[in-house]
Amino acid sequence: SSVCIRTDPIDRNALPRWITERAKEKNGQTLTPEAANLIAERTEGNLLATSQEIQKLALLVNKPEIDVSDVLDAVSDVSRFDQESLFLAMLEGDAGQVSKIIDSLQGENVQIPSFLWMLTDVVRNLLLLNRGFAVRTFGLSEAHRSALNRASRRANPKLLELMFHRLSDVDRMSKGLFVESSDGDAWQELKAVCLMLSLKRK
């Protein structure tokens, strides 16, 4: 026998109230209306993502009442998760996710130099693997290692070299330096470089 449980979707206008009740039930924390609405906007009605945000706040904010500033401060603490998601989306060729994550990082005012060196390492590892060399994978997740190997087999070495050089341009632009043949927008250039691997296959 089986049991069928009906779960109706939650209307966007009712989501902040659901978030407030969920946080109180799970964490014993009270959310201001502004904080609950900000979480609703960030998760776009995805209840799984919303529950994860509530769990993150419980871990990162040790106080009984959470306001907008607490939610915004927590962004910097979870930005490493967003960056790893960017690397995996790029390696897996998920162009839509790459674009969305970069827009999210930009919207959260994450500084490009804070993670650009890690992205450069990803491309360097792809080049080495593509040429048959071993790379250091200490500290990388199994998903990351697998994605690296798959991407290295499908990527053209000339494309990887171009990506590596263009990331140098991104670094210069993010520091306010002039780069020829560019409009000076470091975020757009960063997105273009990441999408190169996502959109072009052998």
PDB file of C-alpha atoms in Angstrom:
ATOM      1  CA  SER A   1       0.000   0.000   0.000  1.00  0.00           C
ATOM      2  CA  SER A   2       1.047   3.598  -0.442  1.00  0.00           C
ATOM      3  CA  VAL A   3       0.146   6.968   0.931  1.00  0.00           C
ATOM      4  CA  CYS A   4      -0.396  10.040  -1.196  1.00  0.00           C
ATOM      5  CA  ILE A   5       0.374  13.353   0.463  1.00  0.00           C
ATOM      6  CA  ARG A   6      -0.811  16.528  -1.231  1.00  0.00           C
ATOM      7  CA  THR A   7       1.625  19.447  -1.136  1.00  0.00           C
ATOM      8  CA  ASP A   8       0.315  22.587  -2.761  1.00  0.00           C
ATOM      9  CA  PRO A   9       2.845  25.199  -3.917  1.00  0.00           C
ATOM     10  CA  ILE A  10       3.260  28.224  -1.712  1.00  0.00           C
ATOM     11  CA  ASP A  11       2.242  31.531  -3.251  1.00  0.00           C
ATOM     12  CA  ARG A  12       5.055  34.100  -3.515  1.00  0.00           C
ATOM     13  CA  ASN A  13       3.185  36.536  -1.276  1.00  0.00           C
ATOM     14  CA  ALA A  14       2.807  33.851   1.407  1.00  0.00           C
ATOM     15  CA  LEU A  15       6.436  32.705   1.225  1.00  0.00           C
ATOM     16  CA  PRO A  16       7.893  35.233   3.730  1.00  0.00           C
ATOM     17  CA  ARG A  17       5.375  34.072   6.341  1.00  0.00           C
ATOM     18  CA  TRP A  18       6.268  30.429   5.623  1.00  0.00           C
ATOM     19  CA  ILE A  19       9.965  31.288   6.015  1.00  0.00           C
ATOM     20  CA  THR A  20       9.309  33.037   9.334  1.00  0.00           C
ATOM     21  CA  GLU A  21       7.330  30.087  10.683  1.00  0.00           C
ATOM     22  CA  ARG A  22       9.903  27.581   9.432  1.00  0.00           C
ATOM     23  CA  ALA A  23      12.814  29.445  11.055  1.00  0.00           C
ATOM     24  CA  LYS A  24      10.910  29.628  14.349  1.00  0.00           C
ATOM     25  CA  GLU A  25      10.025  25.938  14.203  1.00  0.00           C
ATOM     26  CA  LYS A  26      13.450  24.640  13.148  1.00  0.00           C
ATOM     27  CA  ASN A  27      15.873  27.106  14.730  1.00  0.00           C
ATOM     28  CA  GLY A  28      13.868  28.939  17.367  1.00  0.00           C
ATOM     29  CA  GLN A  29      14.875  32.164  15.624  1.00  0.00           C
ATOM     30  CA  THR A  30      12.658  35.120  14.764  1.00  0.00           C
ATOM     31  CA  LEU A  31      13.029  36.820  11.375  1.00  0.00           C
ATOM     32  CA  THR A  32      12.079  40.420  10.713  1.00  0.00           C
ATOM     33  CA  PRO A  33       9.629  40.838   7.795  1.00  0.00           C
ATOM     34  CA  GLU A  34      12.386  42.441   5.711  1.00  0.00           C
ATOM     35  CA  ALA A  35      14.756  39.544   6.338  1.00  0.00           C
ATOM     36  CA  ALA A  36      12.113  36.956   5.428  1.00  0.00           C
ATOM     37  CA  ASN A  37      11.266  38.832   2.231  1.00  0.00           C
ATOM     38  CA  LEU A  38      14.946  39.040   1.244  1.00  0.00           C
ATOM     39  CA  ILE A  39      15.319  35.267   1.634  1.00  0.00           C
ATOM     40  CA  ALA A  40      12.175  34.762  -0.464  1.00  0.00           C
ATOM     41  CA  GLU A  41      13.640  36.937  -3.225  1.00  0.00           C
ATOM     42  CA  ARG A  42      16.998  35.130  -3.141  1.00  0.00           C
ATOM     43  CA  THR A  43      15.491  31.633  -3.379  1.00  0.00           C
ATOM     44  CA  GLU A  44      12.874  32.529  -6.029  1.00  0.00           C
ATOM     45  CA  GLY A  45      10.169  30.315  -4.479  1.00  0.00           C
ATOM     46  CA  ASN A  46      12.308  27.145  -4.416  1.00  0.00           C
ATOM     47  CA  LEU A  47      11.331  25.556  -1.090  1.00  0.00           C
ATOM     48  CA  LEU A  48      14.389  23.284  -0.934  1.00  0.00           C
ATOM     49  CA  ALA A  49      16.705  26.248  -1.474  1.00  0.00           C
ATOM     50  CA  THR A  50      14.682  28.236   1.062  1.00  0.00           C
ATOM     51  CA  SER A  51      15.065  25.511   3.699  1.00  0.00           C
ATOM     52  CA  GLN A  52      18.814  25.400   3.015  1.00  0.00           C
ATOM     53  CA  GLU A  53      19.076  29.169   3.518  1.00  0.00           C
ATOM     54  CA  ILE A  54      17.269  28.866   6.856  1.00  0.00           C
ATOM     55  CA  GLN A  55      19.662  26.102   7.915  1.00  0.00           C
ATOM     56  CA  LYS A  56      22.680  28.205   6.904  1.00  0.00           C
ATOM     57  CA  LEU A  57      21.429  31.140   8.960  1.00  0.00           C
ATOM     58  CA  ALA A  58      21.041  28.880  11.986  1.00  0.00           C
ATOM     59  CA  LEU A  59      24.703  27.899  11.654  1.00  0.00           C
ATOM     60  CA  LEU A  60      26.074  31.346  10.825  1.00  0.00           C
ATOM     61  CA  VAL A  61      23.951  33.700  12.945  1.00  0.00           C
ATOM     62  CA  ASN A  62      24.009  33.028  16.671  1.00  0.00           C
ATOM     63  CA  LYS A  63      21.232  35.338  17.832  1.00  0.00           C
ATOM     64  CA  PRO A  64      17.490  34.968  18.494  1.00  0.00           C
ATOM     65  CA  GLU A  65      16.305  37.599  15.991  1.00  0.00           C
ATOM     66  CA  ILE A  66      17.620  37.847  12.431  1.00  0.00           C
ATOM     67  CA  ASP A  67      17.373  41.051  10.422  1.00  0.00           C
ATOM     68  CA  VAL A  68      18.337  42.069   6.883  1.00  0.00           C
ATOM     69  CA  SER A  69      21.924  42.890   7.838  1.00  0.00           C
ATOM     70  CA  ASP A  70      22.360  39.373   9.260  1.00  0.00           C
ATOM     71  CA  VAL A  71      21.156  37.843   5.987  1.00  0.00           C
ATOM     72  CA  LEU A  72      23.480  40.072   3.957  1.00  0.00           C
ATOM     73  CA  ASP A  73      26.459  39.363   6.246  1.00  0.00           C
ATOM     74  CA  ALA A  74      25.892  35.632   5.833  1.00  0.00           C
ATOM     75  CA  VAL A  75      26.298  36.022   2.073  1.00  0.00           C
ATOM     76  CA  SER A  76      30.057  36.478   2.373  1.00  0.00           C
ATOM     77  CA  ASP A  77      30.305  33.343   4.509  1.00  0.00           C
ATOM     78  CA  VAL A  78      28.571  31.171   1.900  1.00  0.00           C
ATOM     79  CA  SER A  79      30.218  32.778  -1.141  1.00  0.00           C
ATOM     80  CA  ARG A  80      32.776  29.940  -1.291  1.00  0.00           C
ATOM     81  CA  PHE A  81      29.861  27.569  -1.957  1.00  0.00           C
ATOM     82  CA  ASP A  82      28.753  29.788  -4.848  1.00  0.00           C
ATOM     83  CA  GLN A  83      32.271  29.854  -6.278  1.00  0.00           C
ATOM     84  CA  GLU A  84      32.647  26.070  -6.180  1.00  0.00           C
ATOM     85  CA  SER A  85      29.245  25.820  -7.871  1.00  0.00           C
ATOM     86  CA  LEU A  86      30.550  28.152 -10.583  1.00  0.00           C
ATOM     87  CA  PHE A  87      33.609  25.973 -11.227  1.00  0.00           C
ATOM     88  CA  LEU A  88      31.500  22.814 -11.457  1.00  0.00           C
ATOM     89  CA  ALA A  89      28.905  24.425 -13.733  1.00  0.00           C
ATOM     90  CA  MET A  90      31.686  25.651 -16.041  1.00  0.00           C
ATOM     91  CA  LEU A  91      33.370  22.243 -16.125  1.00  0.00           C
ATOM     92  CA  GLU A  92      30.066  20.479 -16.779  1.00  0.00           C
ATOM     93  CA  GLY A  93      29.199  22.867 -19.616  1.00  0.00           C
ATOM     94  CA  ASP A  94      26.078  24.263 -17.925  1.00  0.00           C
ATOM     95  CA  ALA A  95      25.980  27.703 -19.561  1.00  0.00           C
ATOM     96  CA  GLY A  96      22.737  28.790 -17.929  1.00  0.00           C
ATOM     97  CA  GLN A  97      23.990  28.020 -14.443  1.00  0.00           C
ATOM     98  CA  VAL A  98      27.345  29.689 -15.151  1.00  0.00           C
ATOM     99  CA  SER A  99      25.597  32.904 -16.144  1.00  0.00           C
ATOM    100  CA  LYS A 100      23.247  32.809 -13.150  1.00  0.00           C
ATOM    101  CA  ILE A 101      26.009  32.211 -10.586  1.00  0.00           C
ATOM    102  CA  ILE A 102      28.226  34.984 -11.958  1.00  0.00           C
ATOM    103  CA  ASP A 103      25.302  37.408 -11.831  1.00  0.00           C
ATOM    104  CA  SER A 104      24.654  36.302  -8.246  1.00  0.00           C
ATOM    105  CA  LEU A 105      28.283  36.808  -7.205  1.00  0.00           C
ATOM    106  CA  GLN A 106      28.272  40.251  -8.787  1.00  0.00           C
ATOM    107  CA  GLY A 107      25.002  41.131  -7.070  1.00  0.00           C
ATOM    108  CA  GLU A 108      26.461  40.072  -3.723  1.00  0.00           C
ATOM    109  CA  ASN A 109      29.420  42.425  -4.296  1.00  0.00           C
ATOM    110  CA  VAL A 110      31.955  39.587  -4.140  1.00  0.00           C
ATOM    111  CA  GLN A 111      35.362  40.905  -5.209  1.00  0.00           C
ATOM    112  CA  ILE A 112      36.665  39.155  -8.337  1.00  0.00           C
ATOM    113  CA  PRO A 113      40.299  38.863  -7.102  1.00  0.00           C
ATOM    114  CA  SER A 114      39.078  36.914  -4.064  1.00  0.00           C
ATOM    115  CA  PHE A 115      38.296  33.865  -6.202  1.00  0.00           C
ATOM    116  CA  LEU A 116      39.916  34.557  -9.584  1.00  0.00           C
ATOM    117  CA  TRP A 117      43.114  32.756  -8.579  1.00  0.00           C
ATOM    118  CA  MET A 118      41.070  29.598  -7.927  1.00  0.00           C
ATOM    119  CA  LEU A 119      39.384  29.899 -11.318  1.00  0.00           C
ATOM    120  CA  THR A 120      42.796  30.343 -12.937  1.00  0.00           C
ATOM    121  CA  ASP A 121      43.930  27.141 -11.210  1.00  0.00           C
ATOM    122  CA  VAL A 122      40.933  25.315 -12.705  1.00  0.00           C
ATOM    123  CA  VAL A 123      41.940  26.372 -16.220  1.00  0.00           C
ATOM    124  CA  ARG A 124      45.628  25.572 -15.536  1.00  0.00           C
ATOM    125  CA  ASN A 125      44.644  22.075 -14.372  1.00  0.00           C
ATOM    126  CA  LEU A 126      42.538  21.603 -17.503  1.00  0.00           C
ATOM    127  CA  LEU A 127      45.516  22.507 -19.663  1.00  0.00           C
ATOM    128  CA  LEU A 128      47.805  20.082 -17.831  1.00  0.00           C
ATOM    129  CA  LEU A 129      45.311  17.216 -17.988  1.00  0.00           C
ATOM    130  CA  ASN A 130      44.610  17.938 -21.649  1.00  0.00           C
ATOM    131  CA  ARG A 131      48.334  17.559 -22.336  1.00  0.00           C
ATOM    132  CA  GLY A 132      48.598  14.316 -20.382  1.00  0.00           C
ATOM    133  CA  PHE A 133      50.188  15.664 -17.209  1.00  0.00           C
ATOM    134  CA  ALA A 134      49.104  14.875 -13.659  1.00  0.00           C
ATOM    135  CA  VAL A 135      47.674  17.623 -11.462  1.00  0.00           C
ATOM    136  CA  ARG A 136      47.384  18.130  -7.732  1.00  0.00           C
ATOM    137  CA  THR A 137      43.817  17.405  -6.656  1.00  0.00           C
ATOM    138  CA  PHE A 138      44.315  17.600  -2.888  1.00  0.00           C
ATOM    139  CA  GLY A 139      41.328  19.316  -1.287  1.00  0.00           C
ATOM    140  CA  LEU A 140      39.096  18.932  -4.352  1.00  0.00           C
ATOM    141  CA  SER A 141      35.806  17.074  -4.077  1.00  0.00           C
ATOM    142  CA  GLU A 142      35.222  13.877  -6.046  1.00  0.00           C
ATOM    143  CA  ALA A 143      32.669  15.736  -8.178  1.00  0.00           C
ATOM    144  CA  HIS A 144      35.254  18.415  -8.965  1.00  0.00           C
ATOM    145  CA  ARG A 145      37.931  15.867  -9.902  1.00  0.00           C
ATOM    146  CA  SER A 146      35.544  13.964 -12.164  1.00  0.00           C
ATOM    147  CA  ALA A 147      34.336  17.146 -13.840  1.00  0.00           C
ATOM    148  CA  LEU A 148      37.946  18.242 -14.434  1.00  0.00           C
ATOM    149  CA  ASN A 149      38.774  14.981 -16.186  1.00  0.00           C
ATOM    150  CA  ARG A 150      35.684  15.088 -18.398  1.00  0.00           C
ATOM    151  CA  ALA A 151      36.186  18.733 -19.344  1.00  0.00           C
ATOM    152  CA  SER A 152      39.885  18.209 -20.128  1.00  0.00           C
ATOM    153  CA  ARG A 153      38.995  15.499 -22.644  1.00  0.00           C
ATOM    154  CA  ARG A 154      36.449  17.565 -24.521  1.00  0.00           C
ATOM    155  CA  ALA A 155      38.167  20.992 -24.491  1.00  0.00           C
ATOM    156  CA  ASN A 156      40.397  22.216 -27.283  1.00  0.00           C
ATOM    157  CA  PRO A 157      43.898  23.124 -25.970  1.00  0.00           C
ATOM    158  CA  LYS A 158      43.906  26.388 -27.959  1.00  0.00           C
ATOM    159  CA  LEU A 159      40.629  27.323 -26.285  1.00  0.00           C
ATOM    160  CA  LEU A 160      42.102  26.648 -22.843  1.00  0.00           C
ATOM    161  CA  GLU A 161      45.169  28.764 -23.629  1.00  0.00           C
ATOM    162  CA  LEU A 162      42.895  31.594 -24.761  1.00  0.00           C
ATOM    163  CA  MET A 163      40.868  31.301 -21.547  1.00  0.00           C
ATOM    164  CA  PHE A 164      44.043  31.439 -19.468  1.00  0.00           C
ATOM    165  CA  HIS A 165      45.204  34.646 -21.175  1.00  0.00           C
ATOM    166  CA  ARG A 166      41.781  36.278 -20.965  1.00  0.00           C
ATOM    167  CA  LEU A 167      41.620  35.583 -17.247  1.00  0.00           C
ATOM    168  CA  SER A 168      44.745  37.751 -16.972  1.00  0.00           C
ATOM    169  CA  ASP A 169      42.739  40.510 -18.644  1.00  0.00           C
ATOM    170  CA  VAL A 170      39.921  39.977 -16.135  1.00  0.00           C
ATOM    171  CA  ASP A 171      42.436  40.367 -13.306  1.00  0.00           C
ATOM    172  CA  ARG A 172      43.717  43.655 -14.730  1.00  0.00           C
ATOM    173  CA  MET A 173      40.223  45.037 -15.323  1.00  0.00           C
ATOM    174  CA  SER A 174      39.071  44.059 -11.825  1.00  0.00           C
ATOM    175  CA  LYS A 175      41.928  46.229 -10.507  1.00  0.00           C
ATOM    176  CA  GLY A 176      40.910  49.195 -12.648  1.00  0.00           C
ATOM    177  CA  LEU A 177      43.625  48.795 -15.275  1.00  0.00           C
ATOM    178  CA  PHE A 178      43.071  49.396 -18.978  1.00  0.00           C
ATOM    179  CA  VAL A 179      42.790  46.414 -21.306  1.00  0.00           C
ATOM    180  CA  GLU A 180      42.864  46.943 -25.052  1.00  0.00           C
ATOM    181  CA  SER A 181      39.883  45.646 -27.088  1.00  0.00           C
ATOM    182  CA  SER A 182      37.656  45.545 -24.017  1.00  0.00           C
ATOM    183  CA  ASP A 183      34.833  47.672 -22.684  1.00  0.00           C
ATOM    184  CA  GLY A 184      36.400  47.521 -19.222  1.00  0.00           C
ATOM    185  CA  ASP A 185      33.607  45.487 -17.602  1.00  0.00           C
ATOM    186  CA  ALA A 186      35.444  42.800 -15.610  1.00  0.00           C
ATOM    187  CA  TRP A 187      32.276  40.875 -14.753  1.00  0.00           C
ATOM    188  CA  GLN A 188      31.149  40.621 -18.368  1.00  0.00           C
ATOM    189  CA  GLU A 189      34.621  39.533 -19.440  1.00  0.00           C
ATOM    190  CA  LEU A 190      34.666  36.943 -16.656  1.00  0.00           C
ATOM    191  CA  LYS A 191      31.307  35.586 -17.809  1.00  0.00           C
ATOM    192  CA  ALA A 192      32.508  35.440 -21.418  1.00  0.00           C
ATOM    193  CA  VAL A 193      35.596  33.440 -20.418  1.00  0.00           C
ATOM    194  CA  CYS A 194      33.623  30.925 -18.333  1.00  0.00           C
ATOM    195  CA  LEU A 195      31.045  30.499 -21.085  1.00  0.00           C
ATOM    196  CA  MET A 196      33.780  29.686 -23.596  1.00  0.00           C
ATOM    197  CA  LEU A 197      34.240  26.272 -21.995  1.00  0.00           C
ATOM    198  CA  SER A 198      30.504  25.835 -21.474  1.00  0.00           C
ATOM    199  CA  LEU A 199      29.517  26.554 -25.057  1.00  0.00           C
ATOM    200  CA  LYS A 200      32.387  25.169 -27.142  1.00  0.00           C
ATOM    201  CA  ARG A 201      33.118  21.478 -27.425  1.00  0.00           C
ATOM    202  CA  LYS A 202      35.539  19.433 -29.517  1.00  0.00           C
TER     203      LYS A 202
END
